[in-house]
PDB file of C-alpha atoms in Angstrom:
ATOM      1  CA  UNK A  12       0.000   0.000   0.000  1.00 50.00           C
ATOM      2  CA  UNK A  13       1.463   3.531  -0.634  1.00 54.00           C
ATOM      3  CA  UNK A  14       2.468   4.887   2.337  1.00 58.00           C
ATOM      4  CA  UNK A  15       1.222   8.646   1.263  1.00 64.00           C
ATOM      5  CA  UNK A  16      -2.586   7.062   0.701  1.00 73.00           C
ATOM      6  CA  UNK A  17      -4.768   6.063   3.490  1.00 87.00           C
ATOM      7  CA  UNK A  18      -6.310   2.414   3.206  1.00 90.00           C
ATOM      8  CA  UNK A  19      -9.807   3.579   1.740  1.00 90.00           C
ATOM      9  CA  UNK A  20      -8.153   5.684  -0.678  1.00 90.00           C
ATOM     10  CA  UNK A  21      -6.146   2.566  -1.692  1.00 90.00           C
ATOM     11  CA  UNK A  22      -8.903   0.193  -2.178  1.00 93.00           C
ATOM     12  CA  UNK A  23      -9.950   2.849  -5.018  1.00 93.00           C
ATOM     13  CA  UNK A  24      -7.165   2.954  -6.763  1.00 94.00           C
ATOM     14  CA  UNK A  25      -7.053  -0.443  -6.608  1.00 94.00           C
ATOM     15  CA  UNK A  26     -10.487  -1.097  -8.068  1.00 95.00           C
ATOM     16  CA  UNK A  27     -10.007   1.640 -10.737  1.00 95.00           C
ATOM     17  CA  UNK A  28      -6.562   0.069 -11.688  1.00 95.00           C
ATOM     18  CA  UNK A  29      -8.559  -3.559 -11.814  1.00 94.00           C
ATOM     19  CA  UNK A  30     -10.973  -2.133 -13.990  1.00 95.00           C
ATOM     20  CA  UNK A  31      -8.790   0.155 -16.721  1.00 94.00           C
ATOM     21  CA  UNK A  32      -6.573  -3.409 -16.915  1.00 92.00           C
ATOM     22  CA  UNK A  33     -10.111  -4.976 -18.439  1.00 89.00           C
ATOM     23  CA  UNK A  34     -10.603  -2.236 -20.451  1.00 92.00           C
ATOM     24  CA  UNK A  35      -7.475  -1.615 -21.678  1.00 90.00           C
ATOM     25  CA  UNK A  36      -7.114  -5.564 -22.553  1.00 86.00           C
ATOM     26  CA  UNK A  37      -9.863  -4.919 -24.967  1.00 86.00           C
ATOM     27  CA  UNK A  38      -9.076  -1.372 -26.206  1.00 91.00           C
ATOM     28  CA  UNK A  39      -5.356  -1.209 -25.713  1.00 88.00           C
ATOM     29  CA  UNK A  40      -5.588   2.327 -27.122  1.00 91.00           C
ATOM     30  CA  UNK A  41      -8.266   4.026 -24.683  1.00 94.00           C
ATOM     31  CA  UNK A  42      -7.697   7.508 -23.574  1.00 95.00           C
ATOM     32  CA  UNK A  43      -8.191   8.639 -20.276  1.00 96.00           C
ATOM     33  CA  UNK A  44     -11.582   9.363 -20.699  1.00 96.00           C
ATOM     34  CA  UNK A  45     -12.834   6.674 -21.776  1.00 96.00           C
ATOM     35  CA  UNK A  46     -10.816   4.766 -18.516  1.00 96.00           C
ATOM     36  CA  UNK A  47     -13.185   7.100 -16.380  1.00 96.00           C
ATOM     37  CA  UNK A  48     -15.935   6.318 -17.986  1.00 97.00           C
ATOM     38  CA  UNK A  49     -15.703   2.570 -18.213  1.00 96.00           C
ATOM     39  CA  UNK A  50     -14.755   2.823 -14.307  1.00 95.00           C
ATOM     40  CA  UNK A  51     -17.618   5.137 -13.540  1.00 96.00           C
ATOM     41  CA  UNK A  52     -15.426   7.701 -12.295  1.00 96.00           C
ATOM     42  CA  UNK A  53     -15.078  11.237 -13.677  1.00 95.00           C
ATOM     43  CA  UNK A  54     -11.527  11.952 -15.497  1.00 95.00           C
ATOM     44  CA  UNK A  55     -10.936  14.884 -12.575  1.00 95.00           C
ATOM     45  CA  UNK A  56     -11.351  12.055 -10.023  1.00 95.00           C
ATOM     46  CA  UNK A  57      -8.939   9.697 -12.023  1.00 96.00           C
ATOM     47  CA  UNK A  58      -6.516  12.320 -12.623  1.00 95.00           C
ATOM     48  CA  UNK A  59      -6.623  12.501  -9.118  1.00 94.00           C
ATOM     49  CA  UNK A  60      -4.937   9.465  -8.742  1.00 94.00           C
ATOM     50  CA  UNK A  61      -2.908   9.380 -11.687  1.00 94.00           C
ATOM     51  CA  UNK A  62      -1.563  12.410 -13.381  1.00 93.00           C
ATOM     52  CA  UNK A  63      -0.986  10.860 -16.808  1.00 93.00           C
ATOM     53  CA  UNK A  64      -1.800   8.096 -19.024  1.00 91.00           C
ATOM     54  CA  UNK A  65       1.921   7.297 -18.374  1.00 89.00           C
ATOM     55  CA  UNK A  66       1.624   6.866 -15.280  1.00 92.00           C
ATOM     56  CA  UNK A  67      -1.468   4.920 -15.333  1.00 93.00           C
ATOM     57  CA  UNK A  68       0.201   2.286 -16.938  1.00 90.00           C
ATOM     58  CA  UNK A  69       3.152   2.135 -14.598  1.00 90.00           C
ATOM     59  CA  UNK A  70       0.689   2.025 -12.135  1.00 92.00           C
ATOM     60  CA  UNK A  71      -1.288  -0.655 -13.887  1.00 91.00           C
ATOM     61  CA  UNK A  72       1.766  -2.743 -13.943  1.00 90.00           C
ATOM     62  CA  UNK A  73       2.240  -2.511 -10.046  1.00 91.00           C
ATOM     63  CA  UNK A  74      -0.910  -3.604  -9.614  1.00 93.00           C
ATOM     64  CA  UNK A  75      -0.336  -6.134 -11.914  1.00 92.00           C
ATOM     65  CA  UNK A  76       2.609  -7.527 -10.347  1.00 93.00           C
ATOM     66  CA  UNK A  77       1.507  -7.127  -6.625  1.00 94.00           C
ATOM     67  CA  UNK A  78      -1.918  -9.049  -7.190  1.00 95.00           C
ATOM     68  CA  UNK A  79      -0.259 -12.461  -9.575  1.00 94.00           C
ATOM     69  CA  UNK A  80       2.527 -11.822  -6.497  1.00 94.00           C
ATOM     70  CA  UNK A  81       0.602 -12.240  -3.246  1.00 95.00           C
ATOM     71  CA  UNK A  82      -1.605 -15.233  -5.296  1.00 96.00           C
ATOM     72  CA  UNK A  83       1.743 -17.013  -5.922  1.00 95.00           C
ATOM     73  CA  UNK A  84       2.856 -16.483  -2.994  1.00 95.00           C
ATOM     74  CA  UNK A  85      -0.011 -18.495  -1.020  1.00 96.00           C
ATOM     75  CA  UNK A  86       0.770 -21.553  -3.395  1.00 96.00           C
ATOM     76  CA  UNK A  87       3.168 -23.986  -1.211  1.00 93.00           C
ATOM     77  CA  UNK A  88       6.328 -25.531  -3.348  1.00 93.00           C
ATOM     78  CA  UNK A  89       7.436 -29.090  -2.242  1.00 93.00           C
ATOM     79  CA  UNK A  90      10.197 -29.641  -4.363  1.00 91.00           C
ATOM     80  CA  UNK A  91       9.910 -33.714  -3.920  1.00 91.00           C
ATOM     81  CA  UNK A  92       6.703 -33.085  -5.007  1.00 92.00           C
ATOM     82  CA  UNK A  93       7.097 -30.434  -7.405  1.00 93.00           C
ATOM     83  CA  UNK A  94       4.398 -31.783  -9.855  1.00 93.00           C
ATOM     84  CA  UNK A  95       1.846 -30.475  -7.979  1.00 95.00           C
ATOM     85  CA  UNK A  96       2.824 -26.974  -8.277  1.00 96.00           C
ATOM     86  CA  UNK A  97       1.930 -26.190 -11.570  1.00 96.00           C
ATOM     87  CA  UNK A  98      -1.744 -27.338 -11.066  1.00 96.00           C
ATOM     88  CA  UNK A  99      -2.390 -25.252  -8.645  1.00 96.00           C
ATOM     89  CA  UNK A 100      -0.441 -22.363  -9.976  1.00 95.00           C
ATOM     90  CA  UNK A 101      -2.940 -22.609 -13.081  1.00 95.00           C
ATOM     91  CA  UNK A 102      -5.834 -22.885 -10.605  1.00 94.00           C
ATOM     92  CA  UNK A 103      -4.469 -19.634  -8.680  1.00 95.00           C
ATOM     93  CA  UNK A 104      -3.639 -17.685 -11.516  1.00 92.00           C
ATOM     94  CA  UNK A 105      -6.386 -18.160 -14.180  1.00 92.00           C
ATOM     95  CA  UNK A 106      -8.487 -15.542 -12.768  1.00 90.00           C
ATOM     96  CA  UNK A 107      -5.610 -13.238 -13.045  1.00 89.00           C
ATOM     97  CA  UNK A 108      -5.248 -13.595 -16.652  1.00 86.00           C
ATOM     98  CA  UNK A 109      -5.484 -10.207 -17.171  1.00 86.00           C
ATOM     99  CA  UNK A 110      -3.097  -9.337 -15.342  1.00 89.00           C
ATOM    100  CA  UNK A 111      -0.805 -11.643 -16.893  1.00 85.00           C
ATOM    101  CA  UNK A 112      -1.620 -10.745 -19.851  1.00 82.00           C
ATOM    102  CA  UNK A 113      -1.027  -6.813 -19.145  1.00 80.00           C
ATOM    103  CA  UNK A 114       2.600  -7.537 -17.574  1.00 80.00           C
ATOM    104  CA  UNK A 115       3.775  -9.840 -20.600  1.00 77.00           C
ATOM    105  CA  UNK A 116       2.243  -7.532 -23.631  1.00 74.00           C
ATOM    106  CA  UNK A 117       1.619  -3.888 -22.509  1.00 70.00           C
ATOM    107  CA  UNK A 118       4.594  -1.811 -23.941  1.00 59.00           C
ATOM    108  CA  UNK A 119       4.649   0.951 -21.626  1.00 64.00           C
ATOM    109  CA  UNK A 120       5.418  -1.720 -18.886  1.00 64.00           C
ATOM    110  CA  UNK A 121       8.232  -3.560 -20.756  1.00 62.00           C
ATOM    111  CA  UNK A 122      10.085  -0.338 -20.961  1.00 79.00           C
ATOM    112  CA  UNK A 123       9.735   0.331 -16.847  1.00 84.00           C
ATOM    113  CA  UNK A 124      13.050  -1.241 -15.194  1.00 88.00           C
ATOM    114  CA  UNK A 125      11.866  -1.555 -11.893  1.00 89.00           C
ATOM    115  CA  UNK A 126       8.622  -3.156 -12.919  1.00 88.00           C
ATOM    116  CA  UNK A 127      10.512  -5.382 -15.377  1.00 87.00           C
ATOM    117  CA  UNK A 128      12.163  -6.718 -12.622  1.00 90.00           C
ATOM    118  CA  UNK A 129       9.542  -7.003 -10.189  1.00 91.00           C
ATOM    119  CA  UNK A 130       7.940  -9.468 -13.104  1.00 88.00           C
ATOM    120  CA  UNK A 131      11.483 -11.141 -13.352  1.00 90.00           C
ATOM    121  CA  UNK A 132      11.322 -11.934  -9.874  1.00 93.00           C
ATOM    122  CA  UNK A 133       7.509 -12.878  -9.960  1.00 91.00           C
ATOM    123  CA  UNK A 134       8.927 -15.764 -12.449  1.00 92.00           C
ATOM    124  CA  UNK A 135      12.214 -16.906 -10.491  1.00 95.00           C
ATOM    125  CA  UNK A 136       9.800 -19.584  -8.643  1.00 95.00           C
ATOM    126  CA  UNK A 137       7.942 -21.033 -11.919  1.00 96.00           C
ATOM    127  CA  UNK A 138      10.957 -21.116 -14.040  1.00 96.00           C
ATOM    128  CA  UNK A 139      12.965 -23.146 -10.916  1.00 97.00           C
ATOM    129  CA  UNK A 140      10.029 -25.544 -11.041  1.00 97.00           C
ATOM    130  CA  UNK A 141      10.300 -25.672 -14.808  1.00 97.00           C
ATOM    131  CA  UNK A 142      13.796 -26.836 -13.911  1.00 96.00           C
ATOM    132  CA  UNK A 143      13.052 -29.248 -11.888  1.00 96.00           C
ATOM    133  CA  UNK A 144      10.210 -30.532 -14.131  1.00 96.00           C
ATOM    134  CA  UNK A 145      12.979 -30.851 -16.812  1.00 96.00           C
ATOM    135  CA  UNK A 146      15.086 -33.209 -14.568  1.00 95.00           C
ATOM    136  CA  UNK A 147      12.644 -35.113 -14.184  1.00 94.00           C
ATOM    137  CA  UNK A 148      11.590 -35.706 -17.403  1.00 94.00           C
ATOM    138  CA  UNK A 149       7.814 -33.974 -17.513  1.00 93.00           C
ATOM    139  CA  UNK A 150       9.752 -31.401 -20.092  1.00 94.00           C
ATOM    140  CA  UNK A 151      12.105 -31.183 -22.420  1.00 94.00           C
ATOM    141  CA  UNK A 152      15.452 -30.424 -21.305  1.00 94.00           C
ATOM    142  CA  UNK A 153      16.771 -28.619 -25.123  1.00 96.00           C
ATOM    143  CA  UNK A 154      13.583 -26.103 -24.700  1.00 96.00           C
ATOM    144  CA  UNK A 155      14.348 -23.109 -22.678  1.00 96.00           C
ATOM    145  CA  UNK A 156      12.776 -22.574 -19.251  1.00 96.00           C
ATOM    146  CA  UNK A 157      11.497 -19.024 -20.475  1.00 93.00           C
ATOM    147  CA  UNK A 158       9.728 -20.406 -23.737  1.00 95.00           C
ATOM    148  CA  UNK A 159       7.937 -22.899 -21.322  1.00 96.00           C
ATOM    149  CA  UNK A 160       7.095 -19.669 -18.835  1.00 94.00           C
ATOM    150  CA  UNK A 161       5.704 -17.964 -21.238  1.00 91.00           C
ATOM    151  CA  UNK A 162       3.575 -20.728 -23.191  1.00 94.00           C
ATOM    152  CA  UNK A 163       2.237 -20.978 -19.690  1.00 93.00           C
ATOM    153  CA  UNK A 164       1.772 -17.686 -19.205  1.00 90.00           C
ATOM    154  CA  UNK A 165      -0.283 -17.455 -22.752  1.00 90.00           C
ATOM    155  CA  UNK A 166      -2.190 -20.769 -21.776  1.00 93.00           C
ATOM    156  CA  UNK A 167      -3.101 -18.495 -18.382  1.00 91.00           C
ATOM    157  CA  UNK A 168      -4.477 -15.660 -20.259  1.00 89.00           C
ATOM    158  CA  UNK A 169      -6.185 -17.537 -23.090  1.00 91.00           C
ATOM    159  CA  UNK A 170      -8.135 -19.238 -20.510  1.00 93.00           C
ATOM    160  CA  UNK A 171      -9.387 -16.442 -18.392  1.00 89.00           C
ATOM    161  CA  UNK A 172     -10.516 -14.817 -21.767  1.00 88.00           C
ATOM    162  CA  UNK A 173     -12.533 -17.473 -22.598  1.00 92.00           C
ATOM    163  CA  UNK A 174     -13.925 -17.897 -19.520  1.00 91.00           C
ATOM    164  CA  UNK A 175     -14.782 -14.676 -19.424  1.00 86.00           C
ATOM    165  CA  UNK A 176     -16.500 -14.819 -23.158  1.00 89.00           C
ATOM    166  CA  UNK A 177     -18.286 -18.212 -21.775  1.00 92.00           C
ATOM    167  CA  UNK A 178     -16.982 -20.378 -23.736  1.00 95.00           C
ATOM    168  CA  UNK A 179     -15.417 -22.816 -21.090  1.00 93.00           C
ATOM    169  CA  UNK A 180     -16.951 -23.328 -18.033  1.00 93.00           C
ATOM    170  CA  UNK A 181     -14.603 -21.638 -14.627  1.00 91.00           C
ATOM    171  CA  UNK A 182     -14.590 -25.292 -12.982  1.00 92.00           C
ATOM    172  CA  UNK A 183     -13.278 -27.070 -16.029  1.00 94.00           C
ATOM    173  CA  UNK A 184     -10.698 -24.417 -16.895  1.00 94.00           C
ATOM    174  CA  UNK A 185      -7.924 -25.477 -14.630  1.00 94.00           C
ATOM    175  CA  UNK A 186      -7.817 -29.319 -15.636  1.00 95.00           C
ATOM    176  CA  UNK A 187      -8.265 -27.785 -19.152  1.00 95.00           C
ATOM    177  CA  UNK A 188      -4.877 -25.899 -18.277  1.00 94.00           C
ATOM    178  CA  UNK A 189      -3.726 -28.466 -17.521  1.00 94.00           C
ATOM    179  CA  UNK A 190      -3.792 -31.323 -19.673  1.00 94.00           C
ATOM    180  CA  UNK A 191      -3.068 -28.360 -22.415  1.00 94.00           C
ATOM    181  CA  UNK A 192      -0.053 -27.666 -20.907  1.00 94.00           C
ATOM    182  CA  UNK A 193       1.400 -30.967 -20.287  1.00 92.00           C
ATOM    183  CA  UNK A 194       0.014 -33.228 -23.706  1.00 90.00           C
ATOM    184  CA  UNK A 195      -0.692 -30.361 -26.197  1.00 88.00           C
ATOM    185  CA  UNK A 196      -3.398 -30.902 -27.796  1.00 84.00           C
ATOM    186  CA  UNK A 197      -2.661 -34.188 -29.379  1.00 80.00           C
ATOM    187  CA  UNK A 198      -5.532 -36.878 -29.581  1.00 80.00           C
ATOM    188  CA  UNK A 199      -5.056 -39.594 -27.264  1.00 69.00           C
ATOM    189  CA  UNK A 200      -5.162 -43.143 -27.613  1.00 66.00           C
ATOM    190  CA  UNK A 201      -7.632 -45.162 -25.945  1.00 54.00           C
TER     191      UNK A 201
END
């Protein structure tokens, strides 16, 4: 929480900031205006939180990073076990695709140092379990651990946008995930 805002004040940033990521998913290009408008907000009220578009999006990346963060960080990693980390990673995170999606495409964020490597850091723990998925044979060892992230990280957002489009159902999504994830899409045998 910002130290300068009290905790009220907070919770409305952080619902406007949860809202313009939705919007701006879908319009990439909305102006500040329209962010107001979609939040239900007048733009004198938003610019009361954030001066600029700029810093909107900075903002929006924060946000970003501190919601997927305190989600992983309630997901337990038992590195005998280390299979059943990625399950419920997928489980945590699909209702977070947006914000996934926001961190790994949004320009404005990819050129913010400090927020690039508050997302590095976000990643450290799935790419170690990649790692140790690799040893053990669930992956392939030639294929980088990044190029694995971020297929997940795709998978993650894909998901919640269908989801939220109703064209898979919330309670299948995860095992959907899943099975995606691991086997492709390849046809099994029965």
């Amino acid at each position: 929480m910002n130290k300068d805002m009290s905790e009220k004040k907070q919770m409305k940033l952080n619902t406007i900031l949860d809202q313009a990521t939705s919007l701006l998913i879908v319009n990439p290009g909305a102006s500040m205006s329209e962010i107001a408008e979609y939040v239900g907000i007048g733009i004198a009220t938003l610019h009361r939180y954030v001066e600029s578009r700029e810093q909107l999006m900075v903002q929006l990346g924060f946000r970003a990073i501190q919601v997927v963060g305190e989600t992983m960080g309630q997901i337990h990693l038992d590195e005998e076990n280390c299979e059943a980390y990625i399950p419920e990673l997928i489980e945590a995170l699909i209702p977070l695709g947006d914000k996934i999606y926001f961190l790994a495409h949004d320009a404005s964020v990819n050129y913010n140092q400090e927020i690039e490597e508050a997302d590095k850091r976000l990643r450290e723990p799935v790419i170690h379990v990649i790692g140790l998925l690799q040893q053990k044979g669930y992956f392939q060892s030639t294929v980088s651990k990044k190029w694995i992230v971020d297929v997940l990280y795709s998978l993650l957002f894909l998901t919640w946008e269908q989801v939220q489009k109703g064209y898979i159902a919330i309670n299948s999504a995860a095992a959907l995930v899943v099975d995606t994830f691991y086997h492709g899409v390849l046809a099994y045998d029965s």
